[in-house]
DNA sequence: TTGTAAGCGTTATCAA
DNA sequence: TTGATAACGCTTACAA
């Protein structure tokens, strides 16, 4: 049970050449049934596993993709990562994880370093606005190096980047309609950043809502909501941490308001009261991201699939 | 801005040999100031980055570690992953993410595949009981292949595996003491599995508590707590999802009980009411894990550092 | 201080 | 259907 049998060891044991062993692994059809079996036996007997570096060195492929997330400690990104990892494995990819900590400087660092990191492609899953010129430069460099790039939402004016097609407007639209059905006509829309790539779209879906830029974190939201006037009869909130902040502030003030969250994660259903949501489940987004990178890496023409939001009513509304 | 300048290109441009270029990168001291600069200029001019496969092929090192988590969609594992990724990067490692979905079969798959995946080491971060013989076998095989292995809690009787040294008993101990201070003497201890590697230790720290095995998920807990007798005056709960389940069941039954959670994640502070916790922050655990794998990979003798739980009082108690 | 040359384990190109 | 042989880009003895 030592280790590290090479292709040559297998070849010798099976009485064939390295080429043949390689074929058994990569193009089994071009090999006679007889040798095929002999080689496979030898391989398992020696517990042979191809060296991924030698393979990568020759073939230029690594079968690894990078996943860049804004903040992996957030349940949304956790669920997304889970879906990405699962879908990636189904397609034979490993996933390298990078956490950006919501910092564009950090993103730039990672982008600059990624080409030498040995990945075939990357998924940029952040809702932060990253459309600066220095990031565009870094992205272009990755593109030049042949990396496949997929973003979770249209971020750049850069050619060659594919984005998941999520109609975020739908999220707020569905929420507004549901609220209206119950006579709630004066909702406040709480956003991290109304000019961000997602924020813009959420606003577009709820033209009649009053928009508040409150920042992305729990703490950010608390103070704003405390100051919220009594003009509103409901809250539409971009993320779960923000919704928790709102809930906390409301409770502290002895108030209560119907809430819909534009992010669907397991936790939304588990808090008390459980949050109603209107969003695309991260599982779907993750799978679609992997489908897209895989296609780009394999140079298979493909068109992004449109992802649709669903309204899930629970206790908060 | 094409791409893929090789070491030879740099060498030519700088008028030196490949060896010298390699030295500039790996042992800059053994190179004259003059050539050093010339080479560096050439390198940046050509936008050179060493091919990690060629490097790995020669050196046998990949500078990548694998992180195996029980369920990355859980905030605890998200926070842990965040810390691991950050600490790993500081030490020059990339992190490949594997999600086990709490399945031992899946763990075994991953373990069997990991040696050929090109990683220097791995961190097994699951609280599930994984001490089966087939998993031991797989682990031993990884060890044979020279992989460094670190677990989050003592799991195996296998030599060569290092574990983070967390005194989980402390978690429940601190909780019991705090409760007692307020006259709460009959707490129930809600565990995922009292025979699991962590469950055992949590029980040890609270010998006077009544232990309930309720499963790890939100839904599991809900039903049990609904049936909970009125003999208890407080709840100590292993994880946050479980605590949410308990809270939900209690609320639904119109009851209320002081709760302490043995898991410290950002979310614990954000729900309403905010949970008091008694645990080691995942950030610390993550950093320690990386410190340990790094040491093993570098063959640096090291002893695990003891990690201590902290009691953080918030609103739930 | 620098260079020469021999690999590392695989796959791709030819020929047989 | 198979096999020699030449890369892939880098590091590392060993020489100079």
XYZ file of C-alpha atoms (C1' of nucleotides) in Angstrom:
666
model
C 0.000 0.000 0.000
C 2.960 2.294 -0.470
C 1.959 4.917 -2.959
C 2.734 6.787 -6.103
C 2.680 4.119 -8.734
C 3.315 5.858 -12.028
C 1.930 5.208 -15.430
C 5.149 3.405 -16.230
C 4.716 0.945 -13.382
C 1.270 0.102 -14.618
C 2.539 -0.235 -18.164
C 5.251 -2.651 -17.143
C 2.940 -4.747 -15.031
C 0.444 -5.007 -17.859
C 3.137 -5.579 -20.443
C 2.202 -2.575 -22.553
C 3.489 0.916 -23.220
C 2.708 4.075 -21.296
C 0.775 5.283 -24.264
C -1.596 2.400 -24.002
C -2.160 2.955 -20.330
C -2.866 6.571 -21.007
C -5.363 5.541 -23.655
C -7.133 3.202 -21.306
C -7.746 6.179 -19.085
C -8.635 8.778 -21.666
C -9.908 7.020 -24.759
C -10.876 3.493 -23.722
C -12.536 2.931 -27.079
C -9.273 2.947 -28.966
C -7.994 -0.038 -27.033
C -8.702 -3.732 -27.477
C -10.970 -5.333 -24.953
C -8.183 -7.636 -23.941
C -5.491 -5.097 -23.126
C -8.100 -2.818 -21.647
C -8.823 -5.356 -19.001
C -5.187 -6.248 -18.364
C -4.308 -2.613 -17.900
C -7.235 -1.945 -15.615
C -6.274 -4.874 -13.454
C -2.707 -3.689 -13.229
C -3.902 -0.212 -12.368
C -6.124 -1.263 -9.505
C -3.543 -3.746 -8.295
C -0.996 -0.970 -7.992
C -3.587 1.471 -6.719
C -2.563 3.763 -9.496
C -3.834 7.289 -9.767
C -2.631 9.673 -12.430
C -0.571 12.583 -11.246
C -2.680 15.642 -11.741
C 0.287 17.933 -12.210
C 1.834 15.953 -14.970
C -1.544 15.752 -16.541
C -2.173 19.452 -16.152
C 1.265 20.294 -17.405
C 0.663 18.409 -20.609
C -2.975 19.065 -21.228
C -3.262 22.576 -19.871
C -6.435 21.645 -18.058
C -6.712 21.485 -14.314
C -10.337 20.549 -13.774
C -10.487 23.098 -11.017
C -12.616 26.217 -10.882
C -12.379 29.087 -8.454
C -15.377 30.318 -6.530
C -15.145 33.920 -5.360
C -17.777 34.887 -2.824
C -18.449 38.162 -1.093
C -18.663 36.640 2.378
C -18.799 32.905 2.922
C -19.940 33.324 6.514
C -23.300 34.519 5.200
C -25.810 31.705 4.771
C -26.651 32.834 1.279
C -23.113 32.350 0.121
C -22.883 29.125 2.044
C -25.896 27.711 0.257
C -24.559 28.949 -3.025
C -21.166 27.388 -2.396
C -22.829 24.135 -1.522
C -24.694 24.060 -4.804
C -21.617 25.089 -6.758
C -19.467 22.407 -5.179
C -22.054 19.754 -5.836
C -22.682 20.721 -9.428
C -18.965 21.114 -10.052
C -18.230 17.661 -8.786
C -20.874 16.158 -11.022
C -19.008 17.656 -13.931
C -15.605 16.576 -12.728
C -14.433 19.875 -11.293
C -12.927 20.678 -7.944
C -13.642 24.063 -6.374
C -11.127 26.453 -4.864
C -12.726 28.864 -2.440
C -11.860 32.546 -2.172
C -13.515 34.888 0.289
C -13.556 38.545 -0.651
C -14.776 39.980 2.611
C -16.797 42.443 0.526
C -13.566 44.197 -0.420
C -12.871 45.239 -3.994
C -9.188 45.552 -3.191
C -9.210 41.969 -2.116
C -11.045 40.959 -5.266
C -8.394 42.626 -7.341
C -5.659 40.763 -5.473
C -7.360 37.476 -6.075
C -7.942 38.216 -9.748
C -4.313 39.121 -10.257
C -3.183 35.949 -8.621
C -5.703 33.556 -10.124
C -4.064 33.011 -13.518
C -1.026 31.501 -11.871
C -3.117 29.485 -9.471
C -3.979 26.814 -11.948
C -7.712 27.021 -12.430
C -9.689 26.578 -15.609
C -12.289 29.147 -14.753
C -13.934 31.161 -12.042
C -17.267 32.157 -10.671
C -17.539 35.629 -9.240
C -20.439 35.547 -6.822
C -20.694 38.917 -5.204
C -23.503 41.424 -5.195
C -21.089 44.244 -4.522
C -20.456 46.726 -7.246
C -17.129 45.779 -8.741
C -17.201 47.776 -11.953
C -14.024 49.772 -11.387
C -11.451 50.129 -14.108
C -8.681 48.406 -12.204
C -10.896 45.400 -11.659
C -11.868 45.421 -15.299
C -8.181 45.342 -16.123
C -7.567 42.409 -13.847
C -10.546 40.593 -15.273
C -9.348 41.180 -18.801
C -6.004 39.765 -17.883
C -7.670 36.598 -16.639
C -9.616 36.428 -19.876
C -6.379 36.788 -21.826
C -4.910 33.900 -19.926
C -7.796 31.815 -21.127
C -9.794 31.634 -17.916
C -13.538 31.156 -18.192
C -15.426 33.743 -16.170
C -18.986 33.719 -14.927
C -20.597 36.331 -12.723
C -23.764 36.046 -10.684
C -25.166 39.233 -12.093
C -24.229 41.461 -15.024
C -21.331 43.488 -13.665
C -19.071 44.614 -16.470
C -19.130 46.022 -19.923
C -16.473 43.466 -20.681
C -16.887 41.088 -23.593
C -16.266 37.453 -22.885
C -17.877 37.413 -19.488
C -21.016 35.405 -19.081
C -23.544 36.184 -16.382
C -26.293 34.240 -14.783
C -29.568 35.610 -16.005
C -31.604 36.366 -12.930
C -34.449 38.787 -13.201
C -34.064 40.440 -9.833
C -36.886 42.802 -10.652
C -39.189 39.858 -10.381
C -38.236 39.466 -6.741
C -39.503 42.866 -5.727
C -42.361 42.734 -8.212
C -43.785 39.562 -6.731
C -43.369 41.018 -3.275
C -45.164 44.220 -4.187
C -48.043 42.337 -5.753
C -48.463 40.041 -2.792
C -48.405 42.982 -0.429
C -50.927 44.889 -2.527
C -53.261 41.909 -2.483
C -53.489 42.356 1.261
C -53.974 46.069 0.987
C -50.417 46.972 1.865
C -49.619 49.893 -0.451
C -46.838 51.859 1.183
C -43.874 49.537 1.601
C -40.312 50.619 2.268
C -37.583 48.912 0.235
C -34.416 48.386 2.270
C -31.307 48.003 0.138
C -27.614 47.636 0.762
C -26.806 49.942 -2.102
C -29.374 51.189 -4.570
C -26.693 51.708 -7.194
C -25.227 48.224 -6.936
C -25.823 45.738 -9.723
C -28.623 44.021 -7.856
C -29.926 47.030 -5.989
C -30.679 48.805 -9.251
C -32.778 45.903 -10.417
C -34.625 45.502 -7.159
C -35.570 49.150 -7.342
C -36.811 48.680 -10.901
C -39.174 45.967 -9.710
C -40.755 48.167 -7.069
C -41.108 51.629 -8.588
C -43.682 52.712 -6.049
C -41.773 51.720 -2.966
C -39.760 54.185 -0.953
C -36.125 53.149 -1.181
C -33.696 53.338 1.712
C -29.987 52.700 1.356
C -29.120 51.143 4.653
C -25.904 49.168 4.065
C -25.510 45.432 3.983
C -25.026 44.499 7.597
C -27.239 43.804 10.519
C -25.903 46.784 12.437
C -26.282 49.156 9.514
C -29.953 48.397 9.271
C -30.847 48.653 12.910
C -30.252 52.379 13.202
C -32.094 53.226 10.007
C -35.153 51.223 10.877
C -35.366 52.795 14.290
C -35.711 56.130 12.541
C -38.273 54.825 10.068
C -41.415 56.857 9.966
C -44.835 55.386 10.471
C -45.718 56.090 6.842
C -44.881 52.567 5.828
C -47.063 49.544 6.192
C -44.569 46.879 5.109
C -40.884 46.172 4.510
C -39.171 44.592 1.537
C -35.609 43.794 2.492
C -32.748 42.725 0.242
C -30.982 40.198 2.460
C -31.600 38.043 5.488
C -29.041 39.712 7.781
C -30.639 43.026 6.908
C -34.074 41.620 7.641
C -32.870 40.418 11.013
C -31.572 43.892 11.728
C -34.908 45.356 10.791
C -36.752 42.826 12.895
C -34.542 43.546 15.853
C -35.029 47.301 15.567
C -38.756 46.952 15.151
C -39.092 44.646 18.131
C -36.969 46.949 20.243
C -39.245 49.840 19.326
C -42.299 47.780 20.142
C -43.363 47.916 16.537
C -44.209 45.252 14.022
C -44.427 45.297 10.231
C -44.973 42.694 7.512
C -41.607 41.764 5.977
C -40.586 40.070 2.764
C -36.956 39.143 2.154
C -35.409 38.978 -1.314
C -33.122 36.104 -0.436
C -34.157 32.502 0.035
C -31.989 30.542 2.465
C -32.817 27.762 4.929
C -32.437 30.185 7.801
C -35.245 32.370 6.622
C -37.632 29.557 7.494
C -36.073 28.860 10.858
C -36.162 32.154 12.664
C -39.172 33.137 14.687
C -41.218 34.524 13.065
C -40.206 32.774 9.849
C -39.522 35.170 6.997
C -41.514 35.183 3.809
C -39.203 35.383 0.834
C -39.309 36.347 -2.794
C -36.189 35.229 -4.598
C -34.344 32.670 -6.664
C -33.024 29.867 -4.458
C -29.203 29.913 -4.314
C -29.187 26.255 -5.308
C -30.509 27.138 -8.719
C -28.119 30.002 -9.133
C -25.171 27.831 -8.145
C -26.043 25.065 -10.560
C -26.505 27.514 -13.380
C -23.145 29.129 -12.655
C -21.383 25.811 -12.948
C -23.268 24.892 -16.067
C -22.066 28.115 -17.637
C -18.373 27.871 -16.691
C -18.280 24.285 -17.773
C -19.671 25.214 -21.159
C -17.206 28.055 -21.592
C -14.278 25.879 -20.589
C -15.371 23.243 -23.048
C -16.022 25.914 -25.688
C -19.579 24.725 -26.026
C -21.874 27.478 -27.210
C -24.591 27.977 -24.676
C -27.115 30.547 -23.690
C -27.808 31.479 -20.114
C -31.086 30.183 -18.835
C -33.440 32.680 -17.227
C -33.844 32.141 -13.500
C -37.118 33.076 -11.894
C -37.982 34.224 -8.409
C -40.593 32.473 -6.308
C -42.650 33.919 -3.525
C -42.717 31.794 -0.400
C -45.098 32.898 2.278
C -44.266 32.119 5.839
C -44.935 34.026 9.038
C -43.442 37.474 8.572
C -46.154 38.377 6.087
C -0.842 40.984 -23.495
C -1.079 37.485 -24.927
C -0.143 35.169 -22.105
C 1.898 32.312 -20.847
C 5.402 33.600 -20.917
C 7.618 30.776 -19.732
C 10.692 30.827 -17.625
C 12.712 30.499 -20.796
C 11.236 33.653 -22.267
C 12.169 35.553 -19.170
C 15.630 34.040 -19.209
C 16.231 35.069 -22.778
C 14.983 38.571 -22.266
C 17.184 39.020 -19.232
C 20.117 37.341 -20.919
C 20.518 34.636 -18.296
C 19.707 30.957 -17.906
C 16.482 29.421 -16.717
C 18.242 28.384 -13.577
C 18.956 31.936 -12.674
C 15.384 32.960 -13.227
C 14.247 30.112 -11.056
C 16.648 31.245 -8.361
C 15.368 34.783 -8.491
C 11.991 33.370 -7.604
C 12.959 30.790 -5.041
C 16.286 31.806 -3.543
C 16.812 35.483 -4.344
C 19.791 35.594 -1.981
C 21.916 33.405 -4.209
C 21.743 35.899 -7.032
C 23.675 39.102 -7.615
C 21.827 42.347 -7.076
C 22.400 43.248 -10.674
C 20.956 40.154 -12.338
C 18.223 40.018 -9.752
C 16.935 43.326 -10.958
C 17.337 42.533 -14.642
C 15.418 39.310 -14.210
C 12.674 40.925 -12.224
C 12.257 43.570 -14.854
C 12.069 40.996 -17.581
C 9.553 39.015 -15.568
C 7.197 41.901 -14.998
C 7.643 43.091 -18.538
C 6.510 39.727 -19.829
C 3.890 39.423 -17.138
C 5.452 36.147 -16.215
C 3.896 33.794 -13.725
C 5.338 30.387 -13.008
C 3.270 27.444 -14.124
C 2.049 25.810 -10.965
C 1.839 22.375 -12.568
C 5.372 22.295 -13.730
C 6.369 23.518 -10.323
C 4.244 20.955 -8.559
C 5.409 18.198 -10.793
C 8.999 18.841 -9.822
C 8.627 19.796 -6.220
C 5.781 17.512 -5.242
C 4.101 20.375 -3.427
C 0.866 21.937 -4.517
C 0.316 24.578 -1.874
C -3.301 23.568 -1.770
C -5.189 22.094 1.149
C -8.611 20.512 1.137
C -11.312 21.628 3.530
C -13.985 19.028 4.230
C -17.030 20.398 6.000
C -20.174 18.692 7.174
C -22.504 21.258 5.632
C -21.258 24.537 4.223
C -24.732 26.016 4.174
C -24.639 26.147 7.970
C -23.317 29.454 9.287
C -20.921 27.685 11.606
C -19.172 26.001 8.746
C -19.296 29.180 6.738
C -17.516 31.099 9.460
C -15.049 28.288 9.858
C -14.358 28.178 6.132
C -13.845 31.903 6.127
C -11.225 31.657 8.830
C -9.558 28.690 7.172
C -9.359 30.415 3.811
C -7.929 33.543 5.354
C -5.342 31.755 7.461
C -4.433 29.478 4.572
C -3.807 32.379 2.278
C -1.543 34.029 4.818
C 0.550 30.903 4.701
C 0.501 30.611 0.948
C -2.122 27.916 0.604
C -5.188 27.753 -1.549
C -8.244 25.920 -0.255
C -10.308 23.350 -2.104
C -13.788 23.009 -0.692
C -15.636 19.734 -0.213
C -19.119 19.497 1.236
C -20.029 16.233 2.901
C -23.716 16.818 3.372
C -23.366 15.039 6.711
C -22.897 11.754 4.861
C -20.166 9.318 5.814
C -20.467 7.614 2.445
C -19.735 10.908 0.833
C -16.776 11.438 3.146
C -15.353 8.127 2.121
C -15.726 9.002 -1.546
C -13.898 12.242 -1.030
C -11.135 10.606 0.960
C -10.578 7.994 -1.713
C -10.348 10.617 -4.368
C -8.298 13.184 -2.512
C -4.838 11.635 -2.993
C -5.105 12.037 -6.734
C -6.567 15.497 -6.446
C -3.292 17.204 -5.815
C -3.503 18.594 -2.324
C -0.818 18.743 0.334
C -3.154 18.183 3.226
C -6.689 18.294 4.453
C -8.843 19.558 7.242
C -11.773 17.389 8.235
C -14.252 19.677 9.912
C -17.282 17.665 10.802
C -18.881 16.965 14.136
C -20.435 13.798 12.819
C -19.148 10.509 14.079
C -16.904 9.184 11.348
C -15.082 6.451 13.207
C -16.031 3.552 10.955
C -13.458 1.089 9.755
C -13.890 1.857 6.079
C -13.284 5.508 6.754
C -10.264 4.641 8.843
C -8.970 2.696 5.877
C -9.480 5.572 3.526
C -7.830 7.934 5.967
C -4.852 5.648 6.322
C -4.484 5.549 2.593
C -4.336 9.319 2.501
C -1.728 9.207 5.215
C 0.284 6.719 3.169
C 0.197 9.058 0.236
C 1.792 11.661 2.415
C -1.207 13.883 3.017
C -1.291 15.925 6.185
C -4.543 15.441 8.077
C -6.126 17.584 10.746
C -9.503 17.013 12.335
C -11.602 19.461 14.293
C -12.073 17.043 17.148
C -10.447 13.770 18.115
C -12.161 11.257 15.854
C -9.915 8.279 15.215
C -7.574 5.947 16.944
C -5.329 6.495 13.969
C -1.734 7.561 14.473
C -0.566 10.455 12.383
C -3.742 12.457 12.641
C -3.599 15.701 14.513
C -6.679 17.215 16.090
C -7.548 20.659 17.246
C -7.618 20.660 21.000
C -10.936 22.111 22.006
C -12.250 21.405 25.435
C -15.897 21.097 24.555
C -16.715 20.228 28.146
C -15.897 23.795 28.986
C -18.746 24.942 26.797
C -21.415 23.176 28.766
C -19.597 23.749 32.058
C -19.605 27.503 31.649
C -23.233 27.373 30.629
C -24.209 25.307 33.665
C -22.378 27.629 36.017
C -23.932 30.740 34.547
C -27.370 29.184 34.761
C -26.796 28.098 38.355
C -25.786 31.615 39.300
C -29.277 32.709 38.398
C -30.849 29.843 40.240
C -31.538 27.748 37.168
C -30.781 24.206 38.296
C -32.725 21.863 36.023
C -31.559 22.497 32.461
C -32.124 20.181 29.540
C -29.181 19.534 27.246
C -30.244 19.194 23.601
C -27.751 17.279 21.493
C -27.574 16.067 17.940
C -26.060 12.787 19.035
C -24.871 12.113 22.542
C -22.439 9.493 21.296
C -20.825 11.687 18.662
C -17.305 12.981 19.232
C -18.517 16.343 20.429
C -21.755 15.220 22.025
C -19.853 12.965 24.416
C -17.779 15.877 25.590
C -20.694 18.247 25.938
C -22.383 15.676 28.152
C -19.253 15.374 30.255
C -19.337 19.086 30.958
C -22.916 19.006 32.225
C -23.272 15.838 34.283
C -26.375 17.110 36.057
C -28.298 18.107 32.989
C -30.935 15.899 31.421
C -29.733 14.936 27.983
C -31.988 14.693 24.955
C -30.826 13.323 21.616
C -32.826 15.351 19.185
C -30.950 15.213 15.882
C -29.042 18.002 14.212
C -31.666 19.806 12.226
C -34.216 22.464 12.903
C -37.097 20.122 12.167
C -35.724 17.342 14.352
C -35.697 19.593 17.353
C -39.109 21.111 16.966
C -41.021 17.936 17.698
C -38.926 16.976 20.701
C -39.167 20.341 22.334
C -42.904 20.418 21.927
C -43.018 17.261 24.026
C -40.616 18.632 26.621
C -41.952 18.443 30.133
C -42.178 21.407 32.405
C -39.481 19.963 34.666
C -36.804 22.040 33.003
C -36.020 25.643 33.708
C -33.470 26.236 30.932
C -32.076 24.846 27.669
C -28.501 24.241 26.632
C -28.438 23.534 22.918
C -25.567 22.244 20.810
C -26.046 24.250 17.632
C -27.753 27.349 16.354
C -30.167 25.618 13.961
C -31.202 23.397 16.832
C -31.669 26.407 19.058
C -33.863 28.017 16.435
C -35.934 24.869 16.305
C -36.297 24.930 20.055
C -37.203 28.589 20.050
C -39.798 28.025 17.378
C -41.392 25.124 19.230
C -41.408 27.020 22.492
C -42.950 30.092 20.930
C -45.570 28.016 19.206
C -46.464 26.428 22.536
C -46.643 29.808 24.187
C -43.730 28.923 26.391
C -40.383 30.580 27.010
C -37.161 29.282 28.519
C -33.652 30.662 28.969
C -31.391 29.268 26.231
C -27.639 28.989 25.828
C -26.148 27.804 22.539
C -22.832 25.967 22.304
C -21.904 27.518 19.000
C -20.776 31.068 18.425
C -21.641 32.494 15.025
C -22.595 35.992 13.910
C -26.181 34.917 13.479
C -26.585 34.051 17.106
C -26.368 37.755 17.882
C -28.744 38.787 15.132
C -31.874 36.829 15.778
C -34.537 38.170 18.067
C -34.078 37.447 20.891
C -30.307 37.235 20.476
C -28.863 33.958 21.703
C -26.382 33.749 24.532
C -23.546 31.423 23.604
C -20.856 29.401 25.272
C -18.303 28.179 22.773
C -15.035 28.621 20.940
C -15.453 31.036 18.037
C -15.052 29.259 14.681
C -12.472 31.861 13.698
C -10.107 30.527 16.328
C -10.743 26.942 15.406
C -10.161 27.667 11.737
C -6.892 29.445 12.328
C -5.651 26.671 14.539
C -6.547 24.057 11.959
C -4.479 25.788 9.347
C -1.594 26.307 11.728
C -1.580 22.574 12.343
C -1.750 21.372 8.718
C 0.881 23.850 7.719
C 3.178 22.536 10.418
C 2.597 18.940 9.426
C 3.160 19.668 5.768
C 6.384 21.453 6.616
C 7.349 18.663 9.039
C 7.675 21.179 11.809
C 7.098 19.610 15.190
C 4.245 21.385 16.873
C 1.805 20.837 19.651
C -1.841 21.690 19.375
C -2.818 24.731 21.338
C -5.727 24.403 23.750
C -8.780 26.364 22.630
C -11.093 27.736 25.274
C -14.776 28.468 25.270
C -16.154 31.869 26.186
C -19.565 32.670 27.555
C -21.281 35.529 25.788
C -24.489 36.725 27.340
C -27.103 38.240 25.136
C -30.863 38.168 25.309
C -31.873 34.521 25.408
C -30.533 34.186 28.950
C 27.602 33.884 -8.891
C 26.016 31.495 -12.867
C 25.041 27.725 -16.179
C 24.346 22.737 -17.998
C 21.567 19.029 -18.086
C 18.692 15.608 -16.145
C 14.510 14.589 -14.869
C 9.240 14.956 -12.623
C 4.620 11.898 -14.980
C 1.715 12.746 -18.396
C -0.296 13.272 -23.154
C 0.251 14.224 -28.337
C 2.386 13.137 -32.624
C 3.886 10.151 -35.489
C 4.996 5.599 -37.277
C 4.494 0.797 -37.314
C -4.584 -1.550 -32.291
C -0.178 -0.362 -30.419
C 4.404 1.908 -29.354
C 8.620 5.254 -29.533
C 9.600 9.651 -28.680
C 9.151 14.338 -27.986
C 7.381 17.844 -25.529
C 4.904 20.531 -21.286
C 7.675 24.284 -17.701
C 9.908 23.906 -13.858
C 13.576 22.688 -10.070
C 17.922 20.806 -8.623
C 22.372 18.359 -8.535
C 26.545 19.124 -10.270
C 29.940 21.920 -12.790
C 32.314 25.901 -13.994
